[in-house]
Tab-separated table of N, CA and C in Angstrom:
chain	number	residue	atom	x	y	z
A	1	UNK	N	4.268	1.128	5.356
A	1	UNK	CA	3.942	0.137	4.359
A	1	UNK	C	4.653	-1.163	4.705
A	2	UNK	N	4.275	-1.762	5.244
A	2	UNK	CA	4.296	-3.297	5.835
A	2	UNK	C	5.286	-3.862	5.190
A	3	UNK	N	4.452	-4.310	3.928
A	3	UNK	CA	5.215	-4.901	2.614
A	3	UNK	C	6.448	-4.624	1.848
A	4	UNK	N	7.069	-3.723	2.341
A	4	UNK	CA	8.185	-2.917	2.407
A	4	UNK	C	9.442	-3.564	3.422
A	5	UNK	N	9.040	-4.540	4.099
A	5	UNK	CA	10.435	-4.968	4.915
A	5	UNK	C	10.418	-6.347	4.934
A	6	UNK	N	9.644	-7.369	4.326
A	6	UNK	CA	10.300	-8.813	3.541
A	6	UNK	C	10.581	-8.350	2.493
A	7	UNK	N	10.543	-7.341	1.451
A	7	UNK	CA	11.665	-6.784	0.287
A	7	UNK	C	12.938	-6.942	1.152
A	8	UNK	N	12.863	-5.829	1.729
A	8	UNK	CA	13.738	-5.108	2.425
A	8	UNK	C	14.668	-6.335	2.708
A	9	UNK	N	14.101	-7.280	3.672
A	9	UNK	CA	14.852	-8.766	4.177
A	9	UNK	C	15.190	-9.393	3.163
A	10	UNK	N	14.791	-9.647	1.977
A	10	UNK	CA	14.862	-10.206	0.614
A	10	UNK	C	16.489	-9.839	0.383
A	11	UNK	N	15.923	-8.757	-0.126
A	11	UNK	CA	17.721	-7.534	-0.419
A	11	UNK	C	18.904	-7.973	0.172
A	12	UNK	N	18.519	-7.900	2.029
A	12	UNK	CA	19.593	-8.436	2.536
A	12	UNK	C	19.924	-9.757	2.591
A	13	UNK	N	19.089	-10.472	2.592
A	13	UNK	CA	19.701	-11.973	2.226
A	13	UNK	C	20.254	-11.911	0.860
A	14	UNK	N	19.917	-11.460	-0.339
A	14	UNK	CA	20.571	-11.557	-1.552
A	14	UNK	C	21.772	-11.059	-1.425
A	15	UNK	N	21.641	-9.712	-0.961
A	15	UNK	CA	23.118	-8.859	-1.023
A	15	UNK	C	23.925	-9.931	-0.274
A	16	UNK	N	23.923	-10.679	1.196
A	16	UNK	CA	25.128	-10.835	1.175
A	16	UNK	C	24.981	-12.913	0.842
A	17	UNK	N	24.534	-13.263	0.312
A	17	UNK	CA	23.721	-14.713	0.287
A	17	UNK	C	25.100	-15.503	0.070
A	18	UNK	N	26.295	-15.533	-0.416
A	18	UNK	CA	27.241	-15.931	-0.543
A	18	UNK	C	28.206	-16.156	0.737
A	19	UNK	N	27.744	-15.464	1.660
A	19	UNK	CA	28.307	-15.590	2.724
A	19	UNK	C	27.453	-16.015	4.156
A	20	UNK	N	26.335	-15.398	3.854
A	20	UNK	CA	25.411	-15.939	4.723
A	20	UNK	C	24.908	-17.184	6.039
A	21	UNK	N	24.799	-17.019	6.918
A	21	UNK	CA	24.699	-18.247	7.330
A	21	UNK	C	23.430	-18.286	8.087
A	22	UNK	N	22.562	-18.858	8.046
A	22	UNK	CA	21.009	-18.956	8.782
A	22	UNK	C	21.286	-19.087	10.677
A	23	UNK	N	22.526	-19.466	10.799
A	23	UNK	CA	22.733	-19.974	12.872
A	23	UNK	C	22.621	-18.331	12.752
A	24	UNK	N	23.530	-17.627	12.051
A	24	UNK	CA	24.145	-16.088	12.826
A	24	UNK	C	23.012	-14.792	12.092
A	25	UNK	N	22.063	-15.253	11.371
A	25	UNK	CA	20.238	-14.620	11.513
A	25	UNK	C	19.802	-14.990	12.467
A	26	UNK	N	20.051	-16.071	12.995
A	26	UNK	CA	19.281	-16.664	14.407
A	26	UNK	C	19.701	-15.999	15.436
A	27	UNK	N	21.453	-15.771	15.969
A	27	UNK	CA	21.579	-15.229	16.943
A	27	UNK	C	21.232	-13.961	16.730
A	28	UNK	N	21.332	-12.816	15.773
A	28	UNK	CA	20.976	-11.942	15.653
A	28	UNK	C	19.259	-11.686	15.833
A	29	UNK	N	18.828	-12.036	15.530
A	29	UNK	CA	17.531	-12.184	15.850
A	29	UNK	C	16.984	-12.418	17.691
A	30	UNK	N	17.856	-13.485	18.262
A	30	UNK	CA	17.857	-13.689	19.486
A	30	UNK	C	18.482	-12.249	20.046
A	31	UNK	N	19.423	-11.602	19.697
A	31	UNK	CA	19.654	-10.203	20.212
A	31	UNK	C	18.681	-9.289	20.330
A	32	UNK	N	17.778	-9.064	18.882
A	32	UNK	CA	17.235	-8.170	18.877
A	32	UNK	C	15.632	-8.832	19.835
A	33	UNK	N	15.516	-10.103	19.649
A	33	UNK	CA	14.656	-10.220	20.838
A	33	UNK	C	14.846	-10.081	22.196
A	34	UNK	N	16.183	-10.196	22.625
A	34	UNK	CA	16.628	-10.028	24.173
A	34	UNK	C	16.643	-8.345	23.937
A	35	UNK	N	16.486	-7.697	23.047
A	35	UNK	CA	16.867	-6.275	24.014
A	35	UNK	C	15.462	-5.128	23.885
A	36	UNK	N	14.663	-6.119	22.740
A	36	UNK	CA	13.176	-5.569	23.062
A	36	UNK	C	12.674	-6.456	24.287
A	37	UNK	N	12.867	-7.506	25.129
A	37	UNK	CA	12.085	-7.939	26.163
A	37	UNK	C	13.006	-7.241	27.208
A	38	UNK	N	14.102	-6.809	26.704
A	38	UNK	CA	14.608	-5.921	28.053
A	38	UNK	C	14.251	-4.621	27.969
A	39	UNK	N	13.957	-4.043	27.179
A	39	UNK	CA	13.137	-2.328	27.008
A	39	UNK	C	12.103	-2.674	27.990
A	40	UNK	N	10.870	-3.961	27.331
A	40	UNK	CA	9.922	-3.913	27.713
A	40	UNK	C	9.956	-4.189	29.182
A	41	UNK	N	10.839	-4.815	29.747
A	41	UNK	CA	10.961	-5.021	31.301
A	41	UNK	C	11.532	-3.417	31.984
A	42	UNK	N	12.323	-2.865	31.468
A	42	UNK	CA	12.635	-1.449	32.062
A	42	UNK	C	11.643	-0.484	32.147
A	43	UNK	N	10.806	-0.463	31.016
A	43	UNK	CA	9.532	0.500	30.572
A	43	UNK	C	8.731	-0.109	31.230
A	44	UNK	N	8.412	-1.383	31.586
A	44	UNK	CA	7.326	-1.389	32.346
A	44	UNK	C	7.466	-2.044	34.015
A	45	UNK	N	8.789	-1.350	34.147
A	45	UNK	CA	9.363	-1.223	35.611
A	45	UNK	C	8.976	0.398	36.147
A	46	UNK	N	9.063	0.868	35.049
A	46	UNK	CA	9.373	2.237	35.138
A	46	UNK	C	8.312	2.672	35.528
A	47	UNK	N	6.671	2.349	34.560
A	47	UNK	CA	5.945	2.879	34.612
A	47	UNK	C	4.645	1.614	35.825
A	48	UNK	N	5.429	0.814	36.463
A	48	UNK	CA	4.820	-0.277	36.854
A	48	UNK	C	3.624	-0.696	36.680
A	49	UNK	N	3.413	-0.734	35.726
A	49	UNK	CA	2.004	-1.825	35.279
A	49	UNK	C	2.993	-2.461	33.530
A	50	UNK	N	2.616	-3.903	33.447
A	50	UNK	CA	3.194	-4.078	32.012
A	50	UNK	C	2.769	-3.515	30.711
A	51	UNK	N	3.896	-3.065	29.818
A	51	UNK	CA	3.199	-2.129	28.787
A	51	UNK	C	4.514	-2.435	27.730
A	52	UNK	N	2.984	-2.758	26.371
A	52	UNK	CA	3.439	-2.875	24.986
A	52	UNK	C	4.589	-1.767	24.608
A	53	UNK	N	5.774	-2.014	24.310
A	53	UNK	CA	6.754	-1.210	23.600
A	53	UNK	C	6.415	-0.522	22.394
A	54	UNK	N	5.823	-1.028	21.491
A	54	UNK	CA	5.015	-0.701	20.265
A	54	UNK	C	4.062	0.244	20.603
A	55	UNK	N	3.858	0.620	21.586
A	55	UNK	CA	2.573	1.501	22.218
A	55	UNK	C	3.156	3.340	22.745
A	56	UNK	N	3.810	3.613	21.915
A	56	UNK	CA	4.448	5.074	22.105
A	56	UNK	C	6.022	4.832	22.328
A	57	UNK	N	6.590	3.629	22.184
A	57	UNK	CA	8.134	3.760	22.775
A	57	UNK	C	8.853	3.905	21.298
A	58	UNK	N	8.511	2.575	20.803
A	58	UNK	CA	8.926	1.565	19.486
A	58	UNK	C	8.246	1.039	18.488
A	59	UNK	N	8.214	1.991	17.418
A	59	UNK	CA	7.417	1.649	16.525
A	59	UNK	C	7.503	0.478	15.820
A	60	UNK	N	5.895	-0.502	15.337
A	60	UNK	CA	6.431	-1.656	14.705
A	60	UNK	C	7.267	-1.684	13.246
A	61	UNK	N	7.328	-0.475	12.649
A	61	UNK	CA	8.542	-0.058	11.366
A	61	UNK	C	9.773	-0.400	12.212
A	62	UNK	N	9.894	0.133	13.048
A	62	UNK	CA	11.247	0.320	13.600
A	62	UNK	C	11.775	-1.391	13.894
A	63	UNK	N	11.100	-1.969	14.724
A	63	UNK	CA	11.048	-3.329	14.951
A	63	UNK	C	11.236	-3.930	13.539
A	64	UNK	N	10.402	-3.632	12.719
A	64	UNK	CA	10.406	-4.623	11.594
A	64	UNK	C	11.488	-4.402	10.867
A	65	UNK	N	12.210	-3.238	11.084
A	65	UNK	CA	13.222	-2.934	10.288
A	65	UNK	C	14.601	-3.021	10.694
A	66	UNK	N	14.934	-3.322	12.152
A	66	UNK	CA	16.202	-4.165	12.781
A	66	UNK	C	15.978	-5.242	12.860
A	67	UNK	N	15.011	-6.275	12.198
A	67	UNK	CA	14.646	-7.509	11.713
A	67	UNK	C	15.140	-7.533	10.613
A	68	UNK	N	14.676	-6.662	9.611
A	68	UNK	CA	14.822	-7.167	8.079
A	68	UNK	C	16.531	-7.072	7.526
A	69	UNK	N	17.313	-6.094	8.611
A	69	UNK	CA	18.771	-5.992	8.093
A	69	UNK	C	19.682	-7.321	8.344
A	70	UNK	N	19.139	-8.144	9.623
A	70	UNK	CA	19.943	-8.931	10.348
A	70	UNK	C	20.674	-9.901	9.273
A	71	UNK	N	20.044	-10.105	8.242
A	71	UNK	CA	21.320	-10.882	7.028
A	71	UNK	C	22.250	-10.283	6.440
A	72	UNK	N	21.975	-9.030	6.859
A	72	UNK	CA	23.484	-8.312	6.352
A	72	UNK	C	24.888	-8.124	6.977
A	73	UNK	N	24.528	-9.005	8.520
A	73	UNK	CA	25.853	-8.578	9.399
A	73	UNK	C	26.254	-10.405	10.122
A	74	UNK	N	26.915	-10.433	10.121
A	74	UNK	CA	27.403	-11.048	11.543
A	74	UNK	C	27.216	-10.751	12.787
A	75	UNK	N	27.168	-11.631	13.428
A	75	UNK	CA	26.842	-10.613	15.290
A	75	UNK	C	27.142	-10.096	15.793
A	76	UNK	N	28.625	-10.437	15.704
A	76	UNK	CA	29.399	-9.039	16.481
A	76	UNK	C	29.134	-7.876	15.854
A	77	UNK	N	29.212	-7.429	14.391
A	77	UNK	CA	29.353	-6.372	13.626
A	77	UNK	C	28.028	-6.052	13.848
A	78	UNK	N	26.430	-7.091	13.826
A	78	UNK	CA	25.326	-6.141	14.274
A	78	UNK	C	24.629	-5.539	15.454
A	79	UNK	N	25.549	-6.146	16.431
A	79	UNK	CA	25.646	-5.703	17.831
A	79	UNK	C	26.537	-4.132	17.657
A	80	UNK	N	28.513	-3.780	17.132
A	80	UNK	CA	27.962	-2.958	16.841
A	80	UNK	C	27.461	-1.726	15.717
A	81	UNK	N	26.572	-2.682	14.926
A	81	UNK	CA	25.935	-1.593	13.572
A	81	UNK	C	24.723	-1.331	14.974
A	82	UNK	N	24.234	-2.356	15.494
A	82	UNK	CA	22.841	-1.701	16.411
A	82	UNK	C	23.317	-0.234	16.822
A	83	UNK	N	24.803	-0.531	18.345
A	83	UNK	CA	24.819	0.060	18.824
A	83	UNK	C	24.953	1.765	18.476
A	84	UNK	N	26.075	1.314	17.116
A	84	UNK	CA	26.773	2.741	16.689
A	84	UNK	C	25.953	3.494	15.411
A	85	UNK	N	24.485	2.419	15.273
A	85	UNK	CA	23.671	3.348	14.487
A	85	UNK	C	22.428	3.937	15.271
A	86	UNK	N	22.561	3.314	16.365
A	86	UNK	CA	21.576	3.752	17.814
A	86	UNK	C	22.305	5.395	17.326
A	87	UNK	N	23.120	5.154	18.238
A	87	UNK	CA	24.066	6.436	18.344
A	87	UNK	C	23.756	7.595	17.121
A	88	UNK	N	24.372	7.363	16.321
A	88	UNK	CA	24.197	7.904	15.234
A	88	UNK	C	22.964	8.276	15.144
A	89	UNK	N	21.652	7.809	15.288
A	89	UNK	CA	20.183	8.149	14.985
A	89	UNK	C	20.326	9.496	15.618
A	90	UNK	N	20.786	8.875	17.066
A	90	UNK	CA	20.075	9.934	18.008
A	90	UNK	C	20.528	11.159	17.675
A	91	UNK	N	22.409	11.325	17.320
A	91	UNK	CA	22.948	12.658	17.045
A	91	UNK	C	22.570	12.963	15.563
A	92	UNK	N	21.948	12.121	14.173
A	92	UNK	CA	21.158	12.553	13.126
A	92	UNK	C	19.992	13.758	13.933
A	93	UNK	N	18.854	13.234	14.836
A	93	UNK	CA	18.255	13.790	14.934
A	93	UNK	C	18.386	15.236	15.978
A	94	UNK	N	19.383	14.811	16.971
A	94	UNK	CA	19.426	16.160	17.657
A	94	UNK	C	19.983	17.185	16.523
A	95	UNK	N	20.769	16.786	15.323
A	95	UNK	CA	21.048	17.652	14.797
A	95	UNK	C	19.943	18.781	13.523
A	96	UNK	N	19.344	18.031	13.268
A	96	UNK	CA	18.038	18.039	12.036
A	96	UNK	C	16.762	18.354	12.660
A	97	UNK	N	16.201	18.149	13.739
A	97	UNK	CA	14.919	18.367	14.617
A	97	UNK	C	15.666	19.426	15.433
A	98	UNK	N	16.454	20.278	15.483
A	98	UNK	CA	16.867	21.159	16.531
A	98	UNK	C	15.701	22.248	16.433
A	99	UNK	N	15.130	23.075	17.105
A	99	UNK	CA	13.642	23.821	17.465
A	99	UNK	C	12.662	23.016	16.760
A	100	UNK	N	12.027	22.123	16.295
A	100	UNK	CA	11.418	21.495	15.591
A	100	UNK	C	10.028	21.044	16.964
A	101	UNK	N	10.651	20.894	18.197
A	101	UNK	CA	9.719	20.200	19.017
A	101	UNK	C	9.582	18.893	19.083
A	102	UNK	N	10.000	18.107	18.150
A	102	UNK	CA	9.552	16.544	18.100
A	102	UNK	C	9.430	15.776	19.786
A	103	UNK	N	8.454	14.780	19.562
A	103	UNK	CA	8.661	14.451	20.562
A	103	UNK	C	9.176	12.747	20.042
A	104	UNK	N	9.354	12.674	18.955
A	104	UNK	CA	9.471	10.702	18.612
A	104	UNK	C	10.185	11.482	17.473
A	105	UNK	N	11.388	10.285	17.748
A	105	UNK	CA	12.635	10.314	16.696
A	105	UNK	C	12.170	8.875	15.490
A	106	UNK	N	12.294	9.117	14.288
A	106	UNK	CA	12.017	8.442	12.531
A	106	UNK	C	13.167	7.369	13.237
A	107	UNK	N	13.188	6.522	14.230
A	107	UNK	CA	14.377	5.525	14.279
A	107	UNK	C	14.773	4.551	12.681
A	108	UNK	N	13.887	4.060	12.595
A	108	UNK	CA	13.858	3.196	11.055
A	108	UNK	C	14.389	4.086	10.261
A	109	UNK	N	13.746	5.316	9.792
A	109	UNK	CA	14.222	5.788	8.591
A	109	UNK	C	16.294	6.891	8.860
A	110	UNK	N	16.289	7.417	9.731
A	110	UNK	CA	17.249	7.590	10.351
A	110	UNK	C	18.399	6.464	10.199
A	111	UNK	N	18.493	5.153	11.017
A	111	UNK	CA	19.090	3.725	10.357
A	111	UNK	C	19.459	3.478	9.489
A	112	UNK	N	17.848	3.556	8.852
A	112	UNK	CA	18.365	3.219	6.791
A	112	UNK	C	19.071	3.969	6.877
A	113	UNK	N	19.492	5.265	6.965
A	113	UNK	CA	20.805	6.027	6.362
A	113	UNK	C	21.922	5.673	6.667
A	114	UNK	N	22.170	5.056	7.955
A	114	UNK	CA	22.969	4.577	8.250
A	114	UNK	C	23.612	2.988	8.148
A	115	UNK	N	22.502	2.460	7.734
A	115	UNK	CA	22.283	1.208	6.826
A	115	UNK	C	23.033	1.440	5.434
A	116	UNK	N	22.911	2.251	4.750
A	116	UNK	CA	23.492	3.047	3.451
A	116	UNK	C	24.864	3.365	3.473
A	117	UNK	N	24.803	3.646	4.877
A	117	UNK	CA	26.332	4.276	4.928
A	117	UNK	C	27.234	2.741	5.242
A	118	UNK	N	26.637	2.121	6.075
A	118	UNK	CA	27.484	1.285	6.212
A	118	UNK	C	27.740	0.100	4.516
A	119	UNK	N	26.899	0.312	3.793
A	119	UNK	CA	26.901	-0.808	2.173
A	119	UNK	C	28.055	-0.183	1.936
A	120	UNK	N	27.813	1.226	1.790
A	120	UNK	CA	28.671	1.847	0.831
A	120	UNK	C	30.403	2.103	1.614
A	121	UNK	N	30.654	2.039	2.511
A	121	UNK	CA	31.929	2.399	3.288
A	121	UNK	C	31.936	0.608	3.957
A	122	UNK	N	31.192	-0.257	3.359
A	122	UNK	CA	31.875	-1.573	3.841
A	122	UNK	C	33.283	-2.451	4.862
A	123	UNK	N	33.782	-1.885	3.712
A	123	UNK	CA	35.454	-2.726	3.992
A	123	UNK	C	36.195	-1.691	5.021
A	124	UNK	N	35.695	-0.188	4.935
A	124	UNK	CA	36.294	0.310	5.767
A	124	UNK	C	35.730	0.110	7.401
A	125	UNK	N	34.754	0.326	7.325
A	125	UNK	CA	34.107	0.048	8.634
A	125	UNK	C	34.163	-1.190	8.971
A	126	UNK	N	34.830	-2.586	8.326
A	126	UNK	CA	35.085	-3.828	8.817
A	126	UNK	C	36.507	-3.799	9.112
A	127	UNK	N	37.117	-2.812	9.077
A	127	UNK	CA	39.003	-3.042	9.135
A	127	UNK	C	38.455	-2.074	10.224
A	128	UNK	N	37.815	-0.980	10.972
A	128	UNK	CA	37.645	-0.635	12.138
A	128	UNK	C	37.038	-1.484	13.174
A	129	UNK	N	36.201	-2.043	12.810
A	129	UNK	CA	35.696	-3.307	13.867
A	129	UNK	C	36.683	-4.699	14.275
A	130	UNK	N	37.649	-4.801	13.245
A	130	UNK	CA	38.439	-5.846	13.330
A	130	UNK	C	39.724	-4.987	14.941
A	131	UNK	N	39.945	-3.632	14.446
A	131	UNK	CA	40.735	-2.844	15.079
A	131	UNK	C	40.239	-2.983	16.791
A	132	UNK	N	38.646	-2.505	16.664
A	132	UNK	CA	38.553	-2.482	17.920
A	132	UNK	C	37.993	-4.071	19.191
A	133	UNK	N	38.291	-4.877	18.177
A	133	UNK	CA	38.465	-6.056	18.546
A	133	UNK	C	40.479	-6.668	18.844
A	134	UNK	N	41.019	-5.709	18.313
A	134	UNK	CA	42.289	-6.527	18.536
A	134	UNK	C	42.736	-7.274	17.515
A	135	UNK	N	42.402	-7.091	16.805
A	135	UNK	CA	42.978	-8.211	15.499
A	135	UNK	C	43.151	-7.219	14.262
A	136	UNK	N	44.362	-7.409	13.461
A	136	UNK	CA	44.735	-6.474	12.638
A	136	UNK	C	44.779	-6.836	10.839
């Protein structure tokens, strides 16, 4: 449901709108465009002819939905919420799809949980990112 992730973007600009800044949606946005034109250059290295990411890799939910969070972070922190909810997806699902067969992991909906987790455990998971940056 389409219409489901300018809410979604709505939310996050409200939730954090007090702090917000439109440059660091931009770089975030420029991230998440540099690392879908770098999928799409690996995937279609891989398979050498050029080929849509959206076409069995990356669903457009999924896309639309590491779009719609980007007002909720700063860059560093959504570089890593990307990375360490990448992570997290993947061991959600090896754990929950175990004999199941799947061949495509719910990335979006998987996230949101981890999207959730990060609202709700906030301040703690920002005094760990400050940590593994060096600053106390």
């Amino acid at each position: 449901m389409w219409f489901l992730f300018p809410l979604l973007a709505g939310a996050c600009i409200w939730y954090n709108y007090e702090s917000l800044e439109w440059k660091t949606v931009a770089f975030n946005g420029l991230f998440i465009l540099f690392l879908l034109a770098s999928l799409t250059v690996y995937i279609s290295f891989r398979k050498k002819e050029l080929t849509a990411i959206w076409k069995g890799f990356f669903s457009w939910g999924d896309i639309l939905f590491i779009i719609a969070v980007t007002p909720l972070f700063e860059t560093v922190q959504y570089i890593y919420f990307f990375t360490f909810g990448t992570i997290l997806t993947l061991m959600i699902h090896l754990l929950f799809a175990r004999g199941e067969g799947r061949k495509t992991i719910p990335y979006a909906g998987y996230l949101s949980l981890v999207s959730v987790a990060y609202l709700i455990f906030t301040e703690q998971i920002n005094h760990f990112f400050l940590f593994l940056n060096g600053s106390r």
